[in-house]
mmCIF file of C-alpha atoms and ligand atoms in Angstrom:
data_model
loop_
_atom_site.group_PDB
_atom_site.id
_atom_site.type_symbol
_atom_site.label_atom_id
_atom_site.label_comp_id
_atom_site.label_asym_id
_atom_site.label_seq_id
_atom_site.Cartn_x
_atom_site.Cartn_y
_atom_site.Cartn_z
ATOM 1 C CA MET A 1 101.828 126.537 113.709
ATOM 2 C CA LYS A 2 98.474 124.100 113.225
ATOM 3 C CA LYS A 3 97.855 121.055 115.157
ATOM 4 C CA PHE A 4 95.573 117.912 114.260
ATOM 5 C CA LEU A 5 95.314 114.662 116.460
ATOM 6 C CA ILE A 6 94.172 111.908 114.223
ATOM 7 C CA SER A 7 92.569 109.795 116.568
ATOM 8 C CA THR A 8 92.927 106.338 115.213
ATOM 9 C CA GLU A 9 93.620 103.297 116.944
ATOM 10 C CA ASN A 10 97.732 104.707 117.203
ATOM 11 C CA PRO A 11 96.546 107.973 117.585
ATOM 12 C CA TYR A 12 99.031 110.678 116.280
ATOM 13 C CA GLU A 13 99.712 114.401 115.627
ATOM 14 C CA VAL A 14 99.776 116.356 112.351
ATOM 15 C CA LEU A 15 101.998 119.409 112.498
ATOM 16 C CA ILE A 16 101.210 121.753 109.639
ATOM 17 C CA GLY A 17 103.646 125.051 109.559
ATOM 18 C CA GLU A 18 106.417 126.908 107.676
ATOM 19 C CA ALA A 19 110.040 126.620 108.363
ATOM 20 C CA LEU A 20 109.936 123.303 110.266
ATOM 21 C CA LEU A 21 112.349 120.943 108.785
ATOM 22 C CA LYS A 22 115.337 123.346 110.508
ATOM 23 C CA ASP A 23 113.412 121.405 113.838
ATOM 24 C CA ALA A 24 112.853 118.576 112.342
ATOM 25 C CA GLY A 25 114.689 117.031 115.590
ATOM 26 C CA ALA A 26 112.938 118.441 117.804
ATOM 27 C CA TYR A 27 109.767 118.017 116.806
ATOM 28 C CA ILE A 28 110.177 114.212 116.265
ATOM 29 C CA SER A 29 111.986 113.797 119.975
ATOM 30 C CA THR A 30 108.412 114.276 121.564
ATOM 31 C CA CYS A 31 107.280 111.330 119.744
ATOM 32 C CA ILE A 32 110.229 108.897 119.181
ATOM 33 C CA PRO A 33 113.352 108.652 121.489
ATOM 34 C CA PRO A 34 116.835 109.136 120.173
ATOM 35 C CA CYS A 35 117.213 105.839 118.022
ATOM 36 C CA HIS A 36 118.529 105.372 114.591
ATOM 37 C CA LEU A 37 116.634 106.825 111.973
ATOM 38 C CA CYS A 38 116.761 106.071 108.619
ATOM 39 C CA ILE A 39 115.362 108.278 106.073
ATOM 40 C CA ILE A 40 113.539 107.187 103.130
ATOM 41 C CA THR A 41 113.555 109.976 100.078
ATOM 42 C CA ASP A 42 114.122 110.299 96.073
ATOM 43 C CA SER A 43 116.758 111.269 94.547
ATOM 44 C CA THR A 44 115.098 114.962 93.964
ATOM 45 C CA VAL A 45 113.918 115.620 97.403
ATOM 46 C CA ASN A 46 117.682 114.584 98.948
ATOM 47 C CA SER A 47 118.945 117.059 97.114
ATOM 48 C CA ILE A 48 117.420 120.056 98.462
ATOM 49 C CA TYR A 49 115.916 118.400 101.757
ATOM 50 C CA SER A 50 117.611 116.202 103.440
ATOM 51 C CA GLN A 51 120.589 117.910 105.037
ATOM 52 C CA VAL A 52 118.307 119.977 106.971
ATOM 53 C CA ILE A 53 116.641 116.954 108.889
ATOM 54 C CA MET A 54 120.154 114.872 109.587
ATOM 55 C CA THR A 55 121.371 118.011 111.166
ATOM 56 C CA SER A 56 118.235 118.305 113.513
ATOM 57 C CA LEU A 57 118.016 114.356 113.674
ATOM 58 C CA MET A 58 121.882 114.835 114.914
ATOM 59 C CA GLU A 59 121.449 117.604 117.032
ATOM 60 C CA HIS A 60 118.948 115.955 119.099
ATOM 61 C CA GLY A 61 120.844 112.726 119.684
ATOM 62 C CA TYR A 62 119.758 110.113 116.819
ATOM 63 C CA ARG A 63 121.542 107.722 114.784
ATOM 64 C CA THR A 64 121.217 108.894 110.925
ATOM 65 C CA SER A 65 121.026 107.024 107.473
ATOM 66 C CA LYS A 66 119.535 107.141 103.877
ATOM 67 C CA VAL A 67 117.913 105.378 101.584
ATOM 68 C CA VAL A 68 117.706 107.057 98.410
ATOM 69 C CA PHE A 69 115.622 106.171 94.964
ATOM 70 C CA PRO A 70 114.963 107.038 92.219
ATOM 71 C CA ALA A 71 112.099 110.125 91.703
ATOM 72 C CA GLY A 72 109.333 109.464 89.971
ATOM 73 C CA GLU A 73 105.761 106.753 89.941
ATOM 74 C CA HIS A 74 108.093 104.021 88.004
ATOM 75 C CA SER A 75 110.023 103.463 91.394
ATOM 76 C CA LYS A 76 106.817 102.683 93.656
ATOM 77 C CA ASN A 77 107.717 98.996 92.476
ATOM 78 C CA LEU A 78 108.677 95.436 94.570
ATOM 79 C CA ASN A 79 112.169 96.131 93.324
ATOM 80 C CA THR A 80 112.795 99.468 94.791
ATOM 81 C CA TYR A 81 110.889 98.019 97.888
ATOM 82 C CA SER A 82 113.290 94.696 98.236
ATOM 83 C CA ASN A 83 116.469 97.771 97.495
ATOM 84 C CA ILE A 84 115.421 99.648 100.635
ATOM 85 C CA LEU A 85 114.781 96.720 103.185
ATOM 86 C CA GLU A 86 118.272 95.040 102.763
ATOM 87 C CA ALA A 87 120.195 98.311 102.723
ATOM 88 C CA MET A 88 118.058 98.654 106.180
ATOM 89 C CA ALA A 89 119.166 95.014 107.283
ATOM 90 C CA ASP A 90 122.589 96.273 106.340
ATOM 91 C CA GLU A 91 122.142 99.108 108.223
ATOM 92 C CA SER A 92 121.396 96.747 111.301
ATOM 93 C CA LEU A 93 118.201 98.725 112.142
ATOM 94 C CA ASN A 94 116.602 97.233 114.529
ATOM 95 C CA ARG A 95 112.558 97.318 115.907
ATOM 96 C CA SER A 96 113.486 100.316 118.326
ATOM 97 C CA ASP A 97 114.633 102.522 115.563
ATOM 98 C CA GLY A 98 112.620 104.087 112.565
ATOM 99 C CA ILE A 99 111.993 105.761 109.646
ATOM 100 C CA ILE A 100 111.504 109.230 108.098
ATOM 101 C CA ALA A 101 109.254 109.377 104.958
ATOM 102 C CA LEU A 102 110.840 112.377 103.279
ATOM 103 C CA GLY A 103 109.342 113.233 99.814
ATOM 104 C CA GLY A 104 105.930 112.965 98.016
ATOM 105 C CA GLY A 105 103.245 110.561 97.807
ATOM 106 C CA VAL A 106 105.481 107.964 96.206
ATOM 107 C CA VAL A 107 107.779 108.452 98.960
ATOM 108 C CA GLY A 108 105.291 107.991 101.431
ATOM 109 C CA ASP A 109 103.505 105.299 100.427
ATOM 110 C CA MET A 110 106.694 103.192 99.748
ATOM 111 C CA ALA A 111 108.802 104.312 102.859
ATOM 112 C CA GLY A 112 104.948 103.808 104.898
ATOM 113 C CA PHE A 113 105.102 100.317 103.573
ATOM 114 C CA VAL A 114 108.586 99.638 104.607
ATOM 115 C CA ALA A 115 107.648 100.843 107.955
ATOM 116 C CA ALA A 116 104.840 98.337 107.894
ATOM 117 C CA THR A 117 106.904 95.346 107.176
ATOM 118 C CA TYR A 118 110.299 95.881 108.268
ATOM 119 C CA MET A 119 110.748 93.121 111.300
ATOM 120 C CA ARG A 120 107.118 93.021 111.367
ATOM 121 C CA GLY A 121 106.821 96.460 112.252
ATOM 122 C CA ILE A 122 108.613 99.907 112.871
ATOM 123 C CA PRO A 123 107.713 103.517 113.651
ATOM 124 C CA TYR A 124 107.834 105.966 111.058
ATOM 125 C CA ILE A 125 106.968 109.485 110.514
ATOM 126 C CA GLN A 126 105.974 111.357 106.763
ATOM 127 C CA ILE A 127 107.374 114.697 106.342
ATOM 128 C CA PRO A 128 105.208 115.646 102.837
ATOM 129 C CA THR A 129 106.991 117.410 100.694
ATOM 130 C CA THR A 130 104.621 118.206 97.595
ATOM 131 C CA TYR A 131 100.613 119.770 97.780
ATOM 132 C CA MET A 132 99.260 116.025 97.089
ATOM 133 C CA SER A 133 101.135 114.328 99.981
ATOM 134 C CA ALA A 134 100.141 117.307 102.232
ATOM 135 C CA ILE A 135 96.593 116.901 101.719
ATOM 136 C CA ASP A 136 96.074 113.284 101.323
ATOM 137 C CA ALA A 137 99.141 110.490 101.195
ATOM 138 C CA ALA A 138 100.986 111.516 104.598
ATOM 139 C CA VAL A 139 97.987 110.921 106.678
ATOM 140 C CA GLY A 140 95.760 107.923 107.527
ATOM 141 C CA GLY A 141 98.113 105.236 106.560
ATOM 142 C CA LYS A 142 97.377 104.075 103.499
ATOM 143 C CA THR A 143 100.623 102.983 102.711
ATOM 144 C CA GLY A 144 101.472 100.508 99.657
ATOM 145 C CA ILE A 145 103.354 99.658 96.246
ATOM 146 C CA ASN A 146 102.478 99.121 92.761
ATOM 147 C CA LEU A 147 102.133 95.454 91.243
ATOM 148 C CA LEU A 148 102.596 95.532 86.893
ATOM 149 C CA SER A 149 98.725 94.831 87.104
ATOM 150 C CA GLY A 150 97.882 98.117 88.943
ATOM 151 C CA LYS A 151 98.102 100.691 91.162
ATOM 152 C CA ASN A 152 98.513 99.664 95.283
ATOM 153 C CA LEU A 153 97.897 96.654 94.765
ATOM 154 C CA VAL A 154 99.707 95.750 97.304
ATOM 155 C CA GLY A 155 100.378 97.645 100.915
ATOM 156 C CA ALA A 156 98.987 97.737 104.875
ATOM 157 C CA ILE A 157 97.180 100.457 106.640
ATOM 158 C CA TRP A 158 100.058 101.426 109.021
ATOM 159 C CA GLN A 159 99.902 104.921 110.517
ATOM 160 C CA PRO A 160 102.515 107.209 110.954
ATOM 161 C CA SER A 161 103.688 108.220 114.420
ATOM 162 C CA LEU A 162 103.996 111.821 113.411
ATOM 163 C CA VAL A 163 103.104 113.988 110.508
ATOM 164 C CA LEU A 164 105.034 117.097 109.812
ATOM 165 C CA CYS A 165 104.336 119.229 107.023
ATOM 166 C CA ASP A 166 106.348 122.588 106.002
ATOM 167 C CA TYR A 167 104.883 123.599 103.441
ATOM 168 C CA LYS A 168 107.164 126.044 102.477
ATOM 169 C CA THR A 169 108.937 123.154 100.671
ATOM 170 C CA PHE A 170 106.325 123.950 98.407
ATOM 171 C CA ASP A 171 108.864 126.781 97.117
ATOM 172 C CA SER A 172 110.847 124.087 95.003
ATOM 173 C CA LEU A 173 107.794 122.241 93.586
ATOM 174 C CA PRO A 174 107.186 122.725 90.106
ATOM 175 C CA PRO A 175 104.167 124.407 89.290
ATOM 176 C CA SER A 176 102.891 120.798 87.722
ATOM 177 C CA LYS A 177 103.728 119.003 90.589
ATOM 178 C CA LEU A 178 102.042 121.595 92.173
ATOM 179 C CA GLN A 179 99.093 121.043 89.923
ATOM 180 C CA ASP A 180 98.823 117.354 90.783
ATOM 181 C CA GLY A 181 98.128 118.494 94.352
ATOM 182 C CA VAL A 182 95.355 120.588 93.143
ATOM 183 C CA ALA A 183 93.284 117.993 91.500
ATOM 184 C CA GLU A 184 93.237 115.906 94.705
ATOM 185 C CA ALA A 185 91.739 119.116 96.679
ATOM 186 C CA ILE A 186 89.337 119.797 94.452
ATOM 187 C CA LYS A 187 88.483 115.947 95.231
ATOM 188 C CA CYS A 188 88.141 116.735 98.730
ATOM 189 C CA ALA A 189 86.116 119.415 97.910
ATOM 190 C CA VAL A 190 83.708 117.979 95.449
ATOM 191 C CA VAL A 191 83.782 114.823 98.362
ATOM 192 C CA ALA A 192 82.751 116.727 101.624
ATOM 193 C CA GLU A 193 83.125 120.834 100.859
ATOM 194 C CA SER A 194 82.118 123.389 98.031
ATOM 195 C CA SER A 195 83.655 126.243 99.677
ATOM 196 C CA LEU A 196 87.455 124.283 99.245
ATOM 197 C CA ILE A 197 87.205 125.398 95.671
ATOM 198 C CA GLU A 198 87.774 128.940 96.127
ATOM 199 C CA HIS A 199 90.528 128.817 98.449
ATOM 200 C CA ILE A 200 92.510 126.423 95.942
ATOM 201 C CA LYS A 201 91.891 129.029 93.072
ATOM 202 C CA ALA A 202 93.474 131.380 95.548
ATOM 203 C CA GLN A 203 96.628 129.191 96.368
ATOM 204 C CA ASP A 204 95.893 129.523 99.700
ATOM 205 C CA TYR A 205 97.708 126.487 100.768
ATOM 206 C CA GLU A 206 97.815 126.541 104.398
ATOM 207 C CA TYR A 207 94.158 126.814 104.155
ATOM 208 C CA VAL A 208 93.251 124.114 101.780
ATOM 209 C CA ILE A 209 95.878 121.667 103.582
ATOM 210 C CA GLU A 210 94.016 122.730 106.636
ATOM 211 C CA ARG A 211 90.567 121.775 105.439
ATOM 212 C CA CYS A 212 91.716 118.488 103.516
ATOM 213 C CA VAL A 213 93.506 116.828 106.849
ATOM 214 C CA SER A 214 90.601 117.889 108.935
ATOM 215 C CA ILE A 215 88.245 116.518 106.565
ATOM 216 C CA LYS A 216 90.496 113.203 105.818
ATOM 217 C CA LYS A 217 90.741 113.292 109.937
ATOM 218 C CA SER A 218 87.033 112.848 110.951
ATOM 219 C CA VAL A 219 87.369 110.070 107.554
ATOM 220 C CA VAL A 220 89.694 108.042 109.076
ATOM 221 C CA GLU A 221 88.793 108.202 112.626
ATOM 222 C CA ALA A 222 85.421 106.638 111.319
ATOM 223 C CA ASP A 223 86.908 104.405 108.274
ATOM 224 C CA GLU A 224 90.649 103.564 109.684
ATOM 225 C CA ARG A 225 90.651 100.192 107.494
ATOM 226 C CA ASP A 226 89.455 101.580 104.810
ATOM 227 C CA MET A 227 86.053 99.229 104.738
ATOM 228 C CA GLY A 228 82.804 101.565 104.298
ATOM 229 C CA LEU A 229 83.331 105.651 104.169
ATOM 230 C CA ARG A 230 87.194 105.926 103.091
ATOM 231 C CA GLN A 231 86.109 104.743 99.817
ATOM 232 C CA ILE A 232 84.789 108.097 99.274
ATOM 233 C CA LEU A 233 87.828 109.251 99.030
ATOM 234 C CA ASN A 234 88.585 107.672 95.788
ATOM 235 C CA PHE A 235 86.149 109.738 94.267
ATOM 236 C CA GLY A 236 87.551 109.504 90.527
ATOM 237 C CA HIS A 237 90.552 106.506 91.415
ATOM 238 C CA THR A 238 88.473 103.740 89.556
ATOM 239 C CA ILE A 239 89.376 105.353 86.095
ATOM 240 C CA GLY A 240 92.564 107.403 87.676
ATOM 241 C CA HIS A 241 94.207 104.647 88.646
ATOM 242 C CA GLY A 242 93.231 103.294 85.219
ATOM 243 C CA LEU A 243 94.989 106.179 83.351
ATOM 244 C CA GLU A 244 98.035 106.341 84.960
ATOM 245 C CA LYS A 245 98.853 102.924 84.766
ATOM 246 C CA LEU A 246 97.650 102.915 80.774
ATOM 247 C CA SER A 247 100.079 105.990 80.148
ATOM 248 C CA ALA A 248 102.978 103.843 81.508
ATOM 249 C CA PHE A 249 102.707 106.439 84.281
ATOM 250 C CA SER A 250 103.142 109.277 81.882
ATOM 251 C CA ILE A 251 100.334 110.608 83.489
ATOM 252 C CA PRO A 252 100.622 111.005 86.962
ATOM 253 C CA HIS A 253 98.406 110.416 90.221
ATOM 254 C CA GLY A 254 97.044 114.198 89.945
ATOM 255 C CA LYS A 255 96.424 114.507 86.601
ATOM 256 C CA ALA A 256 94.522 111.304 86.539
ATOM 257 C CA ILE A 257 92.400 111.815 89.365
ATOM 258 C CA ALA A 258 91.438 114.651 87.385
ATOM 259 C CA LYS A 259 90.125 112.808 84.630
ATOM 260 C CA GLY A 260 88.369 110.830 86.118
ATOM 261 C CA MET A 261 86.580 112.444 88.639
ATOM 262 C CA VAL A 262 84.622 113.817 85.166
ATOM 263 C CA VAL A 263 84.727 110.650 83.669
ATOM 264 C CA GLU A 264 83.201 109.263 86.993
ATOM 265 C CA ALA A 265 80.712 112.564 87.428
ATOM 266 C CA LYS A 266 79.160 112.006 84.238
ATOM 267 C CA ALA A 267 78.694 108.420 84.274
ATOM 268 C CA ALA A 268 77.035 108.445 87.786
ATOM 269 C CA PHE A 269 74.479 110.990 86.157
ATOM 270 C CA ARG A 270 73.989 109.185 83.049
ATOM 271 C CA GLN A 271 73.252 105.962 84.631
ATOM 272 C CA GLY A 272 70.484 107.140 86.738
ATOM 273 C CA LEU A 273 72.598 106.868 90.109
ATOM 274 C CA THR A 274 72.113 110.644 90.621
ATOM 275 C CA ASN A 275 69.363 113.381 89.699
ATOM 276 C CA VAL A 276 72.466 116.368 89.405
ATOM 277 C CA ASP A 277 74.752 116.379 86.767
ATOM 278 C CA ILE A 278 78.216 118.047 88.407
ATOM 279 C CA SER A 279 80.290 117.054 85.454
ATOM 280 C CA GLY A 280 80.022 120.510 83.592
ATOM 281 C CA ASP A 281 80.339 122.969 86.555
ATOM 282 C CA LEU A 282 83.587 120.093 87.347
ATOM 283 C CA THR A 283 85.125 120.306 84.009
ATOM 284 C CA GLU A 284 84.803 124.233 84.195
ATOM 285 C CA ILE A 285 86.456 123.761 87.289
ATOM 286 C CA LEU A 286 89.275 121.783 85.803
ATOM 287 C CA THR A 287 90.037 123.421 83.023
ATOM 288 C CA ASN A 288 90.024 127.406 84.246
ATOM 289 C CA LEU A 289 93.345 125.612 86.306
ATOM 290 C CA GLY A 290 94.599 124.420 83.425
ATOM 291 C CA PHE A 291 93.572 120.493 83.577
ATOM 292 C CA ASP A 292 93.639 118.583 80.388
ATOM 293 C CA LEU A 293 91.014 116.465 80.891
ATOM 294 C CA SER A 294 90.779 114.326 77.448
ATOM 295 C CA VAL A 295 90.981 111.045 78.118
ATOM 296 C CA ASP A 296 92.442 108.413 75.011
ATOM 297 C CA TYR A 297 92.322 105.699 75.889
ATOM 298 C CA PRO A 298 89.841 102.656 75.015
ATOM 299 C CA LEU A 299 86.899 102.058 77.116
ATOM 300 C CA GLU A 300 88.057 97.782 76.883
ATOM 301 C CA ASP A 301 91.604 98.611 78.700
ATOM 302 C CA LEU A 302 90.004 101.338 81.049
ATOM 303 C CA TYR A 303 87.613 98.453 82.380
ATOM 304 C CA ARG A 304 90.014 95.708 82.590
ATOM 305 C CA PHE A 305 92.070 97.974 85.054
ATOM 306 C CA ALA A 306 88.862 99.082 86.738
ATOM 307 C CA LEU A 307 88.667 95.307 87.366
ATOM 308 C CA MET A 308 91.218 95.328 89.951
ATOM 309 C CA ASP A 309 90.056 98.101 91.726
ATOM 310 C CA LYS A 310 90.398 97.551 95.507
ATOM 311 C CA LYS A 311 86.723 98.493 95.831
ATOM 312 C CA ILE A 312 85.125 95.447 94.747
ATOM 313 C CA SER A 313 83.752 93.468 96.905
ATOM 314 C CA GLY A 314 82.178 90.229 95.430
ATOM 315 C CA ASP A 315 80.244 90.475 92.244
ATOM 316 C CA LYS A 316 80.281 94.371 93.297
ATOM 317 C CA ILE A 317 82.069 97.925 93.023
ATOM 318 C CA THR A 318 81.452 100.374 95.333
ATOM 319 C CA MET A 319 81.740 104.064 93.371
ATOM 320 C CA ILE A 320 81.422 107.630 94.729
ATOM 321 C CA ILE A 321 78.136 108.744 93.635
ATOM 322 C CA PRO A 322 78.098 113.032 93.481
ATOM 323 C CA GLU A 323 74.953 115.037 94.892
ATOM 324 C CA SER A 324 76.179 117.841 94.538
ATOM 325 C CA ILE A 325 80.105 119.454 94.550
ATOM 326 C CA GLY A 326 80.401 119.256 98.160
ATOM 327 C CA LYS A 327 78.188 115.838 98.979
ATOM 328 C CA CYS A 328 79.157 112.286 97.792
ATOM 329 C CA ARG A 329 77.515 108.912 98.857
ATOM 330 C CA LEU A 330 78.735 105.339 98.443
ATOM 331 C CA GLN A 331 76.850 103.203 95.701
ATOM 332 C CA LYS A 332 77.394 99.326 95.065
ATOM 333 C CA ILE A 333 76.894 98.429 91.252
ATOM 334 C CA SER A 334 76.985 95.182 89.624
ATOM 335 C CA LEU A 335 80.411 94.445 87.933
ATOM 336 C CA SER A 336 77.912 93.846 85.064
ATOM 337 C CA GLU A 337 76.889 97.504 85.549
ATOM 338 C CA LEU A 338 80.607 98.783 85.394
ATOM 339 C CA HIS A 339 81.132 98.408 81.679
ATOM 340 C CA LYS A 340 78.365 100.386 80.956
ATOM 341 C CA PHE A 341 79.234 103.395 83.898
ATOM 342 C CA ILE A 342 82.691 103.459 81.764
ATOM 343 C CA GLU A 343 81.123 103.902 78.796
ATOM 344 C CA LEU A 344 78.598 106.701 79.364
ATOM 345 C CA GLY A 345 81.664 108.497 81.363
ATOM 346 C CA LEU A 346 83.514 108.293 77.991
ATOM 347 C CA GLN A 347 80.706 109.311 76.034
ATOM 348 C CA PRO A 348 81.484 113.286 74.911
HETATM 349 P P1 LIG B 401 105.535 112.292 93.649
HETATM 350 O O1 LIG B 401 105.833 111.762 95.337
HETATM 351 O O2 LIG B 401 105.845 111.026 92.510
HETATM 352 O O3 LIG B 401 106.315 113.888 94.008
HETATM 353 C C1 LIG B 401 106.276 114.305 92.543
HETATM 354 C C2 LIG B 401 107.739 114.702 92.123
HETATM 355 O O4 LIG B 401 107.604 116.078 92.878
HETATM 356 C C3 LIG B 401 108.995 113.870 92.396
HETATM 357 O O5 LIG B 401 109.637 114.023 91.185
HETATM 358 C C4 LIG B 401 109.436 114.045 93.600
HETATM 359 O O6 LIG B 401 111.161 114.089 93.108
HETATM 360 C C5 LIG B 401 109.267 115.417 93.084
HETATM 361 N N1 LIG B 401 109.074 116.419 94.562
HETATM 362 C C6 LIG B 401 108.672 116.412 95.789
HETATM 363 N N2 LIG B 401 108.498 117.101 96.638
HETATM 364 C C7 LIG B 401 109.522 118.147 95.996
HETATM 365 C C8 LIG B 401 109.828 119.334 96.423
HETATM 366 N N3 LIG B 401 109.443 120.023 97.811
HETATM 367 N N4 LIG B 401 110.180 120.034 95.443
HETATM 368 C C9 LIG B 401 110.565 119.729 94.310
HETATM 369 N N5 LIG B 401 110.725 118.927 93.728
HETATM 370 C C10 LIG B 401 109.645 118.029 94.274
HETATM 371 O O7 LIG B 401 104.346 112.504 93.345
HETATM 372 P P2 LIG B 401 103.190 112.699 94.106
HETATM 373 O O8 LIG B 401 102.432 114.080 93.833
HETATM 374 O O9 LIG B 401 103.954 113.231 95.739
HETATM 375 O O10 LIG B 401 101.962 111.576 94.967
HETATM 376 C C11 LIG B 401 101.916 110.655 94.256
HETATM 377 C C12 LIG B 401 101.194 109.371 94.707
HETATM 378 O O11 LIG B 401 101.060 109.384 95.961
HETATM 379 C C13 LIG B 401 100.969 108.130 93.916
HETATM 380 O O12 LIG B 401 101.533 106.943 94.008
HETATM 381 C C14 LIG B 401 99.757 107.780 94.499
HETATM 382 O O13 LIG B 401 98.924 106.581 94.631
HETATM 383 C C15 LIG B 401 100.228 108.725 95.774
HETATM 384 N N6 LIG B 401 99.226 108.891 96.901
HETATM 385 C C16 LIG B 401 98.792 108.517 98.044
HETATM 386 C C17 LIG B 401 97.768 108.605 98.750
HETATM 387 C C18 LIG B 401 97.623 107.348 100.572
HETATM 388 O O14 LIG B 401 96.124 108.273 100.634
HETATM 389 N N7 LIG B 401 98.146 106.782 100.629
HETATM 390 C C19 LIG B 401 96.959 109.436 98.636
HETATM 391 C C20 LIG B 401 97.093 110.069 97.519
HETATM 392 C C21 LIG B 401 98.088 110.021 96.385
HETATM 393 N N1 LIG B 402 93.967 108.393 99.984
HETATM 394 C C1 LIG B 402 92.428 108.551 100.300
HETATM 395 C C2 LIG B 402 92.859 107.533 101.612
HETATM 396 O O1 LIG B 402 93.761 107.954 102.040
HETATM 397 O O2 LIG B 402 91.859 106.540 102.307
#
């Protein structure tokens, strides 16, 4: 088992290994004493992994309850959020109790936001069950839900007390969901470590998770509140979030980010923000990994959603500019330039 300490304001460990779930209660007891733990999960993950965790928690003296919502990005909304809060209040959870976020990034973001806000904040544990959530979503404390106007527009930064990452859970993940995580891993490679690409291609999950968590650790420790450097982890997301929303989430996060990275890389070069055009190599890498990189939505719609990006401050947006595969920098561009930026990125 590999262990990382994330030294944020409230530090916590990320444990990465095989078959950790059956001992979940033992790991959790190192950071949360016996109490009432509410498992928040989705309909798919519930049927596969809830029982083993509940059994282990009960063996370690925890009282458990469970709230299950329908799987999928469609559920990441105010309605589900409110239903979960009401269910927890019905179960009389109080501030000495906690939450287990069991699932992919949707569950992690939702349950984390519930934890951040229920009774002004209670502890929670992230148990990621997708490649996407293991390498990114479960670590760093970004929690939130979508509004009709766009992705993740309501949220909080609320760090978990522990991240328990058992990559054996990927065994039940359909190939298409696994591929979503591949896109986020490629993002990590483009932003910080080009050598990761060979390991991603080789499906060396343990190595890729460890490196992505290690990269995320250094970025989050340097900028926990997402005021600067952390925005580098958003490469491809200005366009990607728009594509998710415009497709009514039929394009999932990972596949949207893959498309978004290529558009943003092309745009950065064509707008003269970088001398190096990585878009050709990136297109080849992603295509060989099975991604469809077509973007079939109009410029004006993508621009409209880009204007809801959280990297906007005043009349400027911070974009992530690739200087090579493995190195990116942040650059503010004015909102008046953003339209042209997207237009250039969409051209063949
Ligand atoms: P997801 O949570 O919707 O999971 C994908 C699907 O796989 C779901 O249907 C789920 O039920 C199913 N599933 C999960 N684990 C499974 C398993 N082990 N076996 C079988 N089925 C399983 O999607 P995701 O790709 O994990 O996450 C995407 C979400 O994460 C997006 O909402 C995105 O915005 C968010 N995200 C957040 C952060 C962050 O830093 N907070 C980072 C990246 C992504
Ligand atoms: N997933 C991007 C971040 O955590 O900042």
